[in-house]
XYZ file of C-alpha atoms in Angstrom:
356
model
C 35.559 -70.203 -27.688
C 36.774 -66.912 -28.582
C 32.995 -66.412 -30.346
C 31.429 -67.049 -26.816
C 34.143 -65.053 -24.794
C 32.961 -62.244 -26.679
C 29.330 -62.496 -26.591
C 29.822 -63.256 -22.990
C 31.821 -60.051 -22.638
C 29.527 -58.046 -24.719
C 26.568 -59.563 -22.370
C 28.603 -57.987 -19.756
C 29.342 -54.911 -20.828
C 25.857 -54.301 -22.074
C 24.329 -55.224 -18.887
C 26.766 -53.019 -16.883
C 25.538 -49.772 -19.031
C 22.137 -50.682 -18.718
C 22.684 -50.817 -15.170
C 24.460 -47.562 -15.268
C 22.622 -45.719 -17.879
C 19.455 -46.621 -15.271
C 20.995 -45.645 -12.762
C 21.485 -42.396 -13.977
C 18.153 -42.227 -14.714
C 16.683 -42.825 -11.285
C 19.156 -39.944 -10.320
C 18.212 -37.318 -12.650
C 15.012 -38.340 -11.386
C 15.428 -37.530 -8.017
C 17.323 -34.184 -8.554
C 13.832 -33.518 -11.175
C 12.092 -34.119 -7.839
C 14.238 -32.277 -5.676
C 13.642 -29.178 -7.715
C 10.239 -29.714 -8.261
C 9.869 -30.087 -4.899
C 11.493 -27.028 -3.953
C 9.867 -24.963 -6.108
C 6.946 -22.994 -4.473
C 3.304 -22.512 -5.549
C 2.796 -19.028 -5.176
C -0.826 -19.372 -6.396
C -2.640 -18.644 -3.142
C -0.588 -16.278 -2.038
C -1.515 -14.267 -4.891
C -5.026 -14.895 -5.039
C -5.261 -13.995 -1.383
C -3.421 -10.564 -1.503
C -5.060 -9.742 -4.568
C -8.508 -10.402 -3.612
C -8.733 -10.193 0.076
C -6.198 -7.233 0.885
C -5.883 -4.855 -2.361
C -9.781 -5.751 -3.788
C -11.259 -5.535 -0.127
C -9.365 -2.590 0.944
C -10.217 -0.756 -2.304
C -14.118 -1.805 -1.510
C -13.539 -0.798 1.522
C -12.402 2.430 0.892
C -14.904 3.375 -1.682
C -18.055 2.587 0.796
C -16.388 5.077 3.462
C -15.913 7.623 0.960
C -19.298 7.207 -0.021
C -20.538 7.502 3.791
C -18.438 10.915 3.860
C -20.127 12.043 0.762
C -23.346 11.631 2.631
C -21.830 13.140 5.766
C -20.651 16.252 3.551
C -23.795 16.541 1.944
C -25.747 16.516 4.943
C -23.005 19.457 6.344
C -23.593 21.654 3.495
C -28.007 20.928 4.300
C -27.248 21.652 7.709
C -24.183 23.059 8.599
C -24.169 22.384 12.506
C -21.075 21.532 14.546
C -22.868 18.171 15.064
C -23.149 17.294 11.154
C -19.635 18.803 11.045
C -18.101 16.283 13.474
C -19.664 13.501 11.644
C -18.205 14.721 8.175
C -14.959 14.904 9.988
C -15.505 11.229 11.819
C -16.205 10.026 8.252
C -13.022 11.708 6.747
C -10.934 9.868 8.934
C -12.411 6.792 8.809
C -12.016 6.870 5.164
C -8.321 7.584 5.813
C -8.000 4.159 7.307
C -8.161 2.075 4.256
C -6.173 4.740 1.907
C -3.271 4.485 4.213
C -3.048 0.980 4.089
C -3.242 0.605 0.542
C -0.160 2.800 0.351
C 1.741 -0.773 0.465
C 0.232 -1.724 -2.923
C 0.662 1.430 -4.708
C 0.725 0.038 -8.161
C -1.253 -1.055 -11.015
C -4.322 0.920 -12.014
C -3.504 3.476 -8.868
C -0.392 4.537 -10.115
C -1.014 3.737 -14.167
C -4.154 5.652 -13.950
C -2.936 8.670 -11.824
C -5.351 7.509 -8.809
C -2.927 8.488 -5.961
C -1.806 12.029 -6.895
C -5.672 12.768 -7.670
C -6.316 11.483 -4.346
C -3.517 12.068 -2.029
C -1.438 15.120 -2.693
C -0.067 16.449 -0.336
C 1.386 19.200 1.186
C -1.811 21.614 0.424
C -0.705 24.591 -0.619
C -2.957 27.337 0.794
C -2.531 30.181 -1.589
C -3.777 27.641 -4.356
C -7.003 26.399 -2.398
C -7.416 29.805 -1.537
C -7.674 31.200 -5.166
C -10.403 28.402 -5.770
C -12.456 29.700 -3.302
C -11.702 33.294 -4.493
C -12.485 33.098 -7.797
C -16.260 33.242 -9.718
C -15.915 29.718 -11.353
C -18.323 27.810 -10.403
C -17.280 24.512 -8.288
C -18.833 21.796 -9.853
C -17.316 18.363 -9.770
C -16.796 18.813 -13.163
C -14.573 21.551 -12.504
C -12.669 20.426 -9.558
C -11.971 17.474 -11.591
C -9.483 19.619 -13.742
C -7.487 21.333 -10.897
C -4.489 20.483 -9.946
C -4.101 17.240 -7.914
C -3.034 19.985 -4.626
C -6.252 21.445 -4.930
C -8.605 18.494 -4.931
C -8.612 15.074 -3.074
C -7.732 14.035 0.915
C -6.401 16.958 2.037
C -7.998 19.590 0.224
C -11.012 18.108 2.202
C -9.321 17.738 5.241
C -8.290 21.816 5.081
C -12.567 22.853 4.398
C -13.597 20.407 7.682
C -10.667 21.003 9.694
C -8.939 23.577 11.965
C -5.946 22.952 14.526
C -7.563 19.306 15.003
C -11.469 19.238 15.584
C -11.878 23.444 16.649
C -13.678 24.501 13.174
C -16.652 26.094 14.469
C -19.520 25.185 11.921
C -20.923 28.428 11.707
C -16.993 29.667 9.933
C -17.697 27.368 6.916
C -19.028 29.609 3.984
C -21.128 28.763 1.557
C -18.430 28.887 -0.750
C -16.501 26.106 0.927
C -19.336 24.228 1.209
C -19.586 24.057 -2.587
C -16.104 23.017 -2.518
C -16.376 20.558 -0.478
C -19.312 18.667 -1.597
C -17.938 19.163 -5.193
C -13.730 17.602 -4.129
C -16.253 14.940 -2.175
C -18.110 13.753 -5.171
C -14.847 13.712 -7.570
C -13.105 11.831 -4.513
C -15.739 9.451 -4.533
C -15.622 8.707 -8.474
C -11.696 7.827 -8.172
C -12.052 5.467 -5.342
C -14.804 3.381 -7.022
C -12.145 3.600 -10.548
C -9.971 2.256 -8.375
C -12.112 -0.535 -6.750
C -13.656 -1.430 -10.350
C -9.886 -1.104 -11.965
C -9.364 -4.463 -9.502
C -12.976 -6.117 -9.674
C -13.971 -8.807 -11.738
C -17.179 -6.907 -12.912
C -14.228 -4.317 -14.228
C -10.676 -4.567 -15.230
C -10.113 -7.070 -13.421
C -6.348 -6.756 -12.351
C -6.989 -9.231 -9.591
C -6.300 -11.510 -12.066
C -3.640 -10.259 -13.447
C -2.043 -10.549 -9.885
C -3.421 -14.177 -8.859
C -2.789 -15.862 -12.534
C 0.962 -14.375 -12.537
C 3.134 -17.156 -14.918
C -0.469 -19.393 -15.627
C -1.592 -16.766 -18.230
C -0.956 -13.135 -16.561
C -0.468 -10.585 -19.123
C 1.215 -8.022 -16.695
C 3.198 -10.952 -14.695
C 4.656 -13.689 -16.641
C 6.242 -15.681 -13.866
C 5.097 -15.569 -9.960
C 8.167 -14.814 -9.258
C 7.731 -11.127 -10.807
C 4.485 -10.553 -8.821
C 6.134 -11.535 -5.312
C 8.728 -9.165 -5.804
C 5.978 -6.654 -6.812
C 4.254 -7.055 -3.510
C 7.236 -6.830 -1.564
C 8.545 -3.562 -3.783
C 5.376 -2.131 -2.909
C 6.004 -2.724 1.088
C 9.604 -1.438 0.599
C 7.913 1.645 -0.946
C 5.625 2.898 1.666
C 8.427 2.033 4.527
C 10.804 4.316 2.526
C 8.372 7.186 1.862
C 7.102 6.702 6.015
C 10.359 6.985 7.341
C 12.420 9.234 4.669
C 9.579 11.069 3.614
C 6.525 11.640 5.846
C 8.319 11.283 9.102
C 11.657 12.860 8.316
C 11.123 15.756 5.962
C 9.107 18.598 8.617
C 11.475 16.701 11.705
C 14.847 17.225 9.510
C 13.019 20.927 8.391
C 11.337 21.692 11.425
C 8.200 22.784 9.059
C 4.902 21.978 10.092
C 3.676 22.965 6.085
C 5.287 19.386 5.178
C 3.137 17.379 7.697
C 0.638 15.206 6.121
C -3.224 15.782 7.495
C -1.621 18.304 9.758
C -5.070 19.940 9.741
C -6.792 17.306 11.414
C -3.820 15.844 13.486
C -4.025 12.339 12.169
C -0.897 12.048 11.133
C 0.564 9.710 13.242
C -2.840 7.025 12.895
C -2.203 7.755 9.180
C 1.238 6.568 9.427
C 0.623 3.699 11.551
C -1.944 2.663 9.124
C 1.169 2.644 6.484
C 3.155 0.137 8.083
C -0.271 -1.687 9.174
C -0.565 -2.056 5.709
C 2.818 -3.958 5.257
C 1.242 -6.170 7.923
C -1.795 -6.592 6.010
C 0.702 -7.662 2.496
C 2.903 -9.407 4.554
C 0.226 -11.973 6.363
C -1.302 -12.899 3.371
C 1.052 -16.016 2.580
C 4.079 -14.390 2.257
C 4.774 -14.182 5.755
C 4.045 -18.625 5.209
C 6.787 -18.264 2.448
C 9.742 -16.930 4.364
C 8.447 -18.628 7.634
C 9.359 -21.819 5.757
C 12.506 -20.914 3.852
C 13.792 -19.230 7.472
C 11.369 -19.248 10.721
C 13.853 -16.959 12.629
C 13.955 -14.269 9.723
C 9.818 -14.206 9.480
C 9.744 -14.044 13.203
C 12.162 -11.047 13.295
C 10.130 -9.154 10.530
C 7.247 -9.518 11.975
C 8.408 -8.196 15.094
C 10.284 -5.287 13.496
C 6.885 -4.261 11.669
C 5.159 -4.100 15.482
C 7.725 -2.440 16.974
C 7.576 0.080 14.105
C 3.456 1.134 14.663
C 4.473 0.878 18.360
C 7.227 3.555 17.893
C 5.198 5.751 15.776
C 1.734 5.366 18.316
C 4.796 6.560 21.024
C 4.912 10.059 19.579
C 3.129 12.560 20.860
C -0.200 14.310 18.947
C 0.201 16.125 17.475
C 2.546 15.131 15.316
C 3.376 18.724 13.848
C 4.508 19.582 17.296
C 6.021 16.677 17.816
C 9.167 17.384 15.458
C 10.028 20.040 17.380
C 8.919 19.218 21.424
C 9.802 15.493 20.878
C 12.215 14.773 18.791
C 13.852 11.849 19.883
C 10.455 10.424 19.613
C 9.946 10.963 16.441
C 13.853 9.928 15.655
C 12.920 6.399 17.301
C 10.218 6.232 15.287
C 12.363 6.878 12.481
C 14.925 4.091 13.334
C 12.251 1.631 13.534
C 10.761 2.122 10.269
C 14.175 2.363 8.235
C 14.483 -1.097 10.028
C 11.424 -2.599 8.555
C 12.268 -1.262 5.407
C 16.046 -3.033 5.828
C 15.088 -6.402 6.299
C 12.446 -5.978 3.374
C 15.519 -5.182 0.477
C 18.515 -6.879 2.453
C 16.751 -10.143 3.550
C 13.095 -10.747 2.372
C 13.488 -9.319 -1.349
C 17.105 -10.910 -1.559
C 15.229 -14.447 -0.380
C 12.730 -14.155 -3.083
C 14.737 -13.055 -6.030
C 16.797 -16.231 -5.558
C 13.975 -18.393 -4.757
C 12.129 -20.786 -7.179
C 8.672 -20.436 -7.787
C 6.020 -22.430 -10.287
């Protein structure tokens, strides 16, 4: 009897924590589940902002700077105010695609010095002036050694431009036509470094970017590269609003305007936050949209109301900071807004998101 109470009881008990023990099981199961579950696959995103926004914006770029090359060329073989407007055409349409890759400005632009060689900016005269004044002679060579202010967008935009379009053909020297063709050519070589720095037949850092955490060298989680795309859009809304816009409207200087030559600031600054609509669409936007709908939905209408505000300033901007300045202050406000919900809300969601 007391032999069979215990094996009964020892039956018992064993059954009980079998029960339990798989019970616990199937739990720890569930919460594996759970957090697999809410874990997000980042993969696409990746691949699609690294491959169809930064690649094709950076091919992009590099065939319009090739068309102006031709356009400049043809200038300097015949320098008529007709050629000229289609150099200056070409300049700006080659702005287009720089501007918006000012939301992804790193990797091989900013490790390789791409964007100071290419966009420095304010010009400084005196400087461009003492190229043209001196015997060297202006090969691309030798334009590739000056100083970032003296080569690149704007030193471009300052030999095709005048107060807007007004350069009369017939004022460009042959001297500045040597310049020009030369800062062309040397232009020309650092957008396709740049477009090869992301290509598979190059560097490939597309892949860096789309196999972040399955293999990246540069990004060993997803999670890192995420927060590197949405640094990147924090970055351009910072420099737009407390940089480009505010510096000549808190100075009232027209010398710290960017392309103030060729009054396209303001499409150059819409094309910065255009570019944060570019980052943003490519499967982020899907990302926040389903952590919290009303948060994407507010972004995305902050980021149009921003290009709206800007387009509602007055060309040209230079005289804009002065004649409209609560213009430009709106346009201001709506920026530092974008750039607001980007650090307090959409970086803050990431960072404490789980990704694969």
């Amino acid at each position: 009897m007391k032999l069979y109470k215990f094996w009964a009881l020892s039956c018992c008990l064993l059954l009980a924590f079998a029960f339990a023990v798989g019970c616990g099981s199937d739990d720890e199961a569930d919460e594996l589940d759970d957090s697999q579950a809410a874990a997000f696959d980042a993969s696409t995103m990746l691949n699609d902002f690294a491959n169809t926004v930064v690649l094709a914006t950076y091919i992009e770029l590099d065939n319009k700077a090739g068309e102006l090359l031709t356009a400049v060329k043809a200038l300097e073989a015949d320098t008529s105010q007709g050629n000229l407007q289609k150099a200056q055409e070409a300049w700006k349409a080659t702005r287009t695609p720089w501007e918006q890759s000012e939301s992804f400005l790193f990797g091989p632009v900013d490790t390789q010095g791409l964007d100071p060689a290419l966009d420095s900016w304010p010009v400084d005269h005196v400087n461009l002036q003492s190229v043209l004044d001196s015997g060297d002679t202006l090969t691309v060579d030798f334009v590739s050694g000056l100083e970032d202010t003296q080569k690149g967008f704007h030193t471009i935009e300052f030999l095709l431009f005048r107060e807007g379009n007004q350069r009369k053909a017939s004022d460009i020297t042959k001297r500045e036509l040597e310049y020009l063709v030369s800062t062309t050519e040397n232009l020309k070589e650092s957008t396709s470094q740049l477009r090869l720095a992301w290509a598979p037949e190059g560097e490939n850092f597309s892949s860096a970017v789309a196999q972040a955490g399955t293999g990246s060298v540069v990004y060993t989680s997803q999670s890192a590269a995420v927060q590197e795309m949405v640094n990147g859009m924090i970055t351009i809304a910072d420099e737009v609003a407390n940089g480009k816009i505010s510096d000549p409207y808190n100075e009232s200087d027209t010398t710290l305007v960017e392309s103030q030559f060729s009054f396209n600031s303001i499409a150059d600054f819409q094309n910065n936050i255009r570019g944060i609509q570019n980052v943003y669409g490519k499967g982020l936007n899907g990302f926040v949209n389903g952590q919290d709908a009303a948060l994407d939905a507010r972004f995305q209408q902050e980021v149009q109301a921003a290009i709206d505000a800007i387009g509602a300033i007055p060309d040209p901007f230079r005289d804009s900071i002065t004649t409209n300045r609560g213009a430009v202050q709106a346009a201001i406000d709506a920026v530092s807004k974008v750039q607001q919900t980007l650090e307090q809300d959409i970086l803050t969601l990431i960072t404490s998101s789980d990704f694969n």
